[in-house]
Amino acid sequence: MYNRRLIIFLVLVCVGMLVAVARLVDVQLVRGNDYADEMARAMRYTKLLPTTRGRIYDRTGARPLAIDEPCYDFSVDYRVLSREPAWLRRRTRQIARDEGISTAHAGRLLDQRIAWTYDEACRVTGTPRRQVDQNIQSVIDRVERWRRRAGTRIMEESQPHAVIRGCDSDQAVELRQRLDGMIGASVQVSSRRVYPHDDVACHIIGRVGQVSAETIEDDPNAGDVLREYAGGEVLGASGVERLTEQTLRGVRGRRVYERNGGELSYAAPVPGQDVYISIDIELQRRLQEVMARTSYNGAMVVLDVPSGEILAMVSVPTYDLNTYSKEFNVLASERVDLPLLNRAIGRAYPPGSCIKPATALAGLGDGRISLSTIFNCRGYLYVPTAFRCSSKYGHGDLALVDAIERSCNVYFYHVGELVGAERLGWWLGQLGFGRPSGLGLAGETNGLVPSSAWLWRHRHRRFFPADGRFMAIGQGLLSATPLQVANLMATVARDGVYMSPRLLMEGGPEQQVRDLKTMGISPEQIAAIQEGMRRVVNGAHGTARKHLRVGVEVCGKTGTAETSPQWFDDNENGRRDASEIAASGYMAWFSGYAPYGNPRIAFTIVQEYTPTYGGQTCGPIAQQMIGILQEFGYLP
Amino acid sequence: MFDSIKQYLSRFSWPVWTAMTVMLVIGILAVRVAESVDPAIEGYARRQMLFAAVGMLGFFVATIIPYQRIGRYSLALFVGTLVLLVAVFFFPARRDCNRWIFIPGLETVSIQPSELAKLTFIISLAWYLRYRESYRRLRGLIAPFVLTMVPLGLIVMEPDLGTAMLLLPTLMVMLFMAGAKLRHLAVVVGLGVLVVFAPVPRAADQAEFESKIDWFNARKVGSVTFYSFNRPASGELSAWLRAPRLPVAYCRYRVGDGAVHDLQPLSVRVMSAMNKEYQVRRITGWLRPYDPRIRANVGFQQLQSIRILGAGRAAGQGDWNAVNTYFSMLPDDHTDFIFSIIGGQWGFVGCMLVLALYAVIFIFGADVAISTRDPFGRLLVMGVLALLAAQIFINVGMTMGLLPVTGMTLPLISYGGTSLLVNCVALGLLVNVAQRQPVSLAPKPFEFGRRIAPENRGRMSPVLPPRVIDGRHR
């Protein structure tokens, strides 16, 4: 029995040995290479070196519009931010052991010190505590979202996260002196985007924002450690910052170390490339000041005629790019003035009479009218109650040049009727209406040029003759952005050559060029339209003759579009109650180019919800604008 | 005098001594490897050489004193050990454990009574069991178990779960070899398993617990959901070894009212109730080796161990300085995880050599166990072998990721004076028994296979083993 049991014991030992040997074979012989690789990998560690974002310059190439400036971030470990229970317990026990106090007491002490950490940081940097709490919450939300996406514990859960950004060096020194008493806090070198021109061209330059989980998901560079987005990074959120993100963003550097010393490889970070935009920032500043002095919101676009480059593109009200994040809540809640909206491209207005040169081009191009075609204006089209003209008693017999000079609606009602809405829409499309301008900026609207298909889908009807008439005078369903209208003026100024506007001095989307003269429009016809527009300002009957006295010969076109008031259905009764109307009036336009004969610049000015006509409202603004352009040498 | 030396040498068990000596040398070399990459243990190889010398001395002393004489002092030894085990609690704790006795101010010189307890336990138990057969009844098992539970309880309280758990397999093997009935042992083992693994509701805060679950890897079987484990890499030879752990790890079930209950093993529950979070985490780390959360902290040591072991491949790293710096990233590499250092440094060949040396000891030990006819000697040898086997398998299993991490040394190789001395002395006792095999006319002990008449069942064996085999004089 003893011997038998001894054999059983030995067999058990043998089995144990065999299991051990089998496992050794598995671990060392079968998977040994994997482990060796893993070990070699673990023996080195990689440090990613941050790169700097490229600068944005204006057209002179000497004036920076957006630069990266070194600063300091006050960061706190995520486990403190999220109050991770296990971590807190560990720290509590540690404190209890170190200080020789009870665990409960240590827990209270830890809470106090964490609270003190935040309070002290707020006090030193002058940040409101609420702001810090918000930042903490957004960090937690962000990390939680990533964690859920990853499905496992992620690195960010044990890293410091910036709670107060952009501290200057004095604050950093003061914070560093207090780090000993703080829990999980650190001061890290960082950089912040600074906009030297504050609110000038804010809509064009755009701002940077935090990388979001969605961005990381759609990252075109995902998998490339040096290029892909990482949490807590900034990326262009709007404007040129966003448009040229891939250019501005640099490539990170990488340093690979060996655990026991040596450096294995080093790749220097590649700073982002600078971007040059066609805006003249000083011109923009002056024009913005002019626009800001008016009592209405609005937009102004100034184009360089030969190249199609945008010299200035103003939208008021503006906001300060440097304080954007602090003021975001206020800015976003301004639902009447919409300061974040870039009106020059982001809002479609009824263009009113400013569209008339385009209507004339359509009529001439389709051969529906000629330069000698005469329509009689009685002050109304057929009946006195509908389709009225601006002149109460009528303009009498008018040819095209006179009709443009006097902005006669009746003449263009006839043109619209003859050309038809569908065909008019096609011509407007050729002139850049109803489609993207080609700048590539986010937040741009196409405006609306209704087609029969669009009308059928959205209004469930066919075109009526009235649609053509309304479109011909820039009312009805038609809407356009100021940039599109300015580009129409530039097209007329270039003798009928359409060029899509440009914002970037190099790179960016390809510029489209179309010559309308190949579509059946003769140079004489263009010249006639130009002559009509010259007379708008300089003629005896021009709609803007009283409002614009400048040294150059300006060609222009006024516009006064009727529009529905801006209202908010606050009580949700579906009716427009008087108290709910925020703003009402005309959309006042003045567009044109200068000088006549040798056009250099084309422009558009829009004022929202004005009580007065286009020439009256925008003429003085245009006068100042021309003066400033002369001062800057863009006009003789 | 000369004759006795000649006799001593002729009966000396050379293979066992050779195996032991080679392993001591391997141990010194392995500690030197660990030392070369970790400045914190500078000079440990030198000390290990000293310990090896002391161990060798202990081995020879244990062979010279006749083992029967040692047996007679077993009660005193046992009580003395218990006193030391209690005394441990009056010394300051190290690493949160009261395991060591040392002179305050001279911390480097210390002894570990739990290591001594292993030896005295074997001697005492063998001495206790040698003439009895009471343990062939269920009730008779109580006394040996009490004998075990007293030191075991004290060691658990230190806490040194690994060493404490070592006593149980040793006890089982000795009872088994002494002829205890298999069904009785099975009942005891069954009870033990039941108590250790009985599912009880989870104690932890529910919300906190929920937040830690890796629901991505949860799977549902009927109304029970098993969760918090990642699928093992396919094609892994040992994947099946982990599979049975999963239901034990955690499971949750919904009952009719829709309430969610979480279960955990009773032992884990008890340990968490006793605030032994350290142990709980070690066990959960083993239960869920592929949980990334575990991997990052408690499972780290074991994962590192497997990595280093595997990276040794067939012939080892060879190079002592470059990549082997990685060894320093394995905590306890010179003590509990010395086997992975051996694997990393000398590869599969080194590991197999170590296992082969242990096999030599088992084979010759078994030979001694068969050839000796003294009941005390038989049990003593078996106790020594069982103790060695349990230590080896727990330690090797732990370094290879087959068993949870417990503070267990690899006998004869790991750094540590007390452990080395105790194991050398144990082998000395084994050789001692081999050298002193008195001629006995008595029937072989522990041969209970013969049928006993029903009226004689439960009584003493009809043939009494004569006292003389016990004595100094024959």
Short mmCIF file of N, CA and C in Angstrom, two decimals, chain A residues 64 70 99 122 201 206 220 225 244 354 381 385 391-392 416-417 423 483 517-518 538 549 578 630:
data_model
loop_
_atom_site.label_atom_id
_atom_site.label_comp_id
_atom_site.label_asym_id
_atom_site.label_seq_id
_atom_site.Cartn_x
_atom_site.Cartn_y
_atom_site.Cartn_z
N PRO A 64 1.57 89.36 -39.31
CA PRO A 64 0.98 88.10 -38.88
C PRO A 64 -0.44 88.32 -38.33
N PRO A 70 4.32 80.96 -26.77
CA PRO A 70 4.52 80.04 -25.64
C PRO A 70 3.78 80.53 -24.40
N GLU A 99 1.34 60.60 8.13
CA GLU A 99 1.09 61.60 9.16
C GLU A 99 0.71 60.96 10.48
N CYS A 122 -6.98 79.25 -9.00
CA CYS A 122 -7.92 80.30 -9.43
C CYS A 122 -7.44 81.66 -8.95
N ALA A 201 -10.98 91.02 -38.98
CA ALA A 201 -11.05 89.84 -39.85
C ALA A 201 -11.25 88.56 -39.05
N GLY A 206 -10.59 83.01 -38.31
CA GLY A 206 -11.17 81.88 -37.61
C GLY A 206 -10.42 81.59 -36.33
N PRO A 220 -7.82 61.96 -41.13
CA PRO A 220 -7.24 61.34 -42.33
C PRO A 220 -5.84 60.80 -42.07
N VAL A 225 1.58 58.28 -36.16
CA VAL A 225 1.74 58.82 -34.82
C VAL A 225 2.19 60.28 -34.85
N THR A 244 -7.09 75.76 -43.79
CA THR A 244 -5.72 75.37 -44.10
C THR A 244 -5.11 74.53 -42.98
N CYS A 354 -29.44 94.94 -57.05
CA CYS A 354 -28.05 94.62 -57.38
C CYS A 354 -27.95 93.48 -58.36
N LEU A 381 -46.43 97.38 -63.61
CA LEU A 381 -46.30 96.51 -64.79
C LEU A 381 -47.61 96.46 -65.57
N THR A 385 -51.82 97.80 -58.75
CA THR A 385 -51.72 97.24 -57.40
C THR A 385 -50.58 96.25 -57.26
N SER A 391 -40.47 104.31 -59.05
CA SER A 391 -41.01 105.63 -59.38
C SER A 391 -42.54 105.55 -59.40
N LYS A 392 -43.16 106.43 -58.64
CA LYS A 392 -44.61 106.35 -58.49
C LYS A 392 -45.32 106.56 -59.82
N GLY A 416 -37.42 89.67 -67.09
CA GLY A 416 -37.60 88.42 -66.36
C GLY A 416 -38.67 87.56 -66.99
N GLU A 417 -39.74 88.20 -67.41
CA GLU A 417 -40.83 87.46 -68.01
C GLU A 417 -40.38 86.84 -69.33
N ARG A 423 -34.48 79.84 -67.10
CA ARG A 423 -33.34 80.28 -67.88
C ARG A 423 -32.54 81.34 -67.12
N LEU A 483 -20.68 88.18 -51.01
CA LEU A 483 -19.52 87.83 -51.82
C LEU A 483 -19.93 87.52 -53.26
N LYS A 517 -18.39 85.96 -72.75
CA LYS A 517 -18.47 86.37 -74.15
C LYS A 517 -18.55 85.16 -75.08
N THR A 518 -18.16 84.00 -74.54
CA THR A 518 -18.32 82.78 -75.34
C THR A 518 -19.75 82.26 -75.26
N ASN A 538 -22.83 108.50 -61.53
CA ASN A 538 -22.42 109.76 -62.14
C ASN A 538 -23.48 110.41 -63.03
N ARG A 549 -19.83 111.16 -53.52
CA ARG A 549 -19.01 112.16 -54.20
C ARG A 549 -17.55 111.82 -53.93
N ALA A 578 -46.34 91.15 -32.68
CA ALA A 578 -45.57 92.39 -32.79
C ALA A 578 -44.37 92.38 -31.84
N GLN A 630 -8.40 104.60 -51.70
CA GLN A 630 -7.46 105.53 -52.34
C GLN A 630 -6.24 105.74 -51.45
#
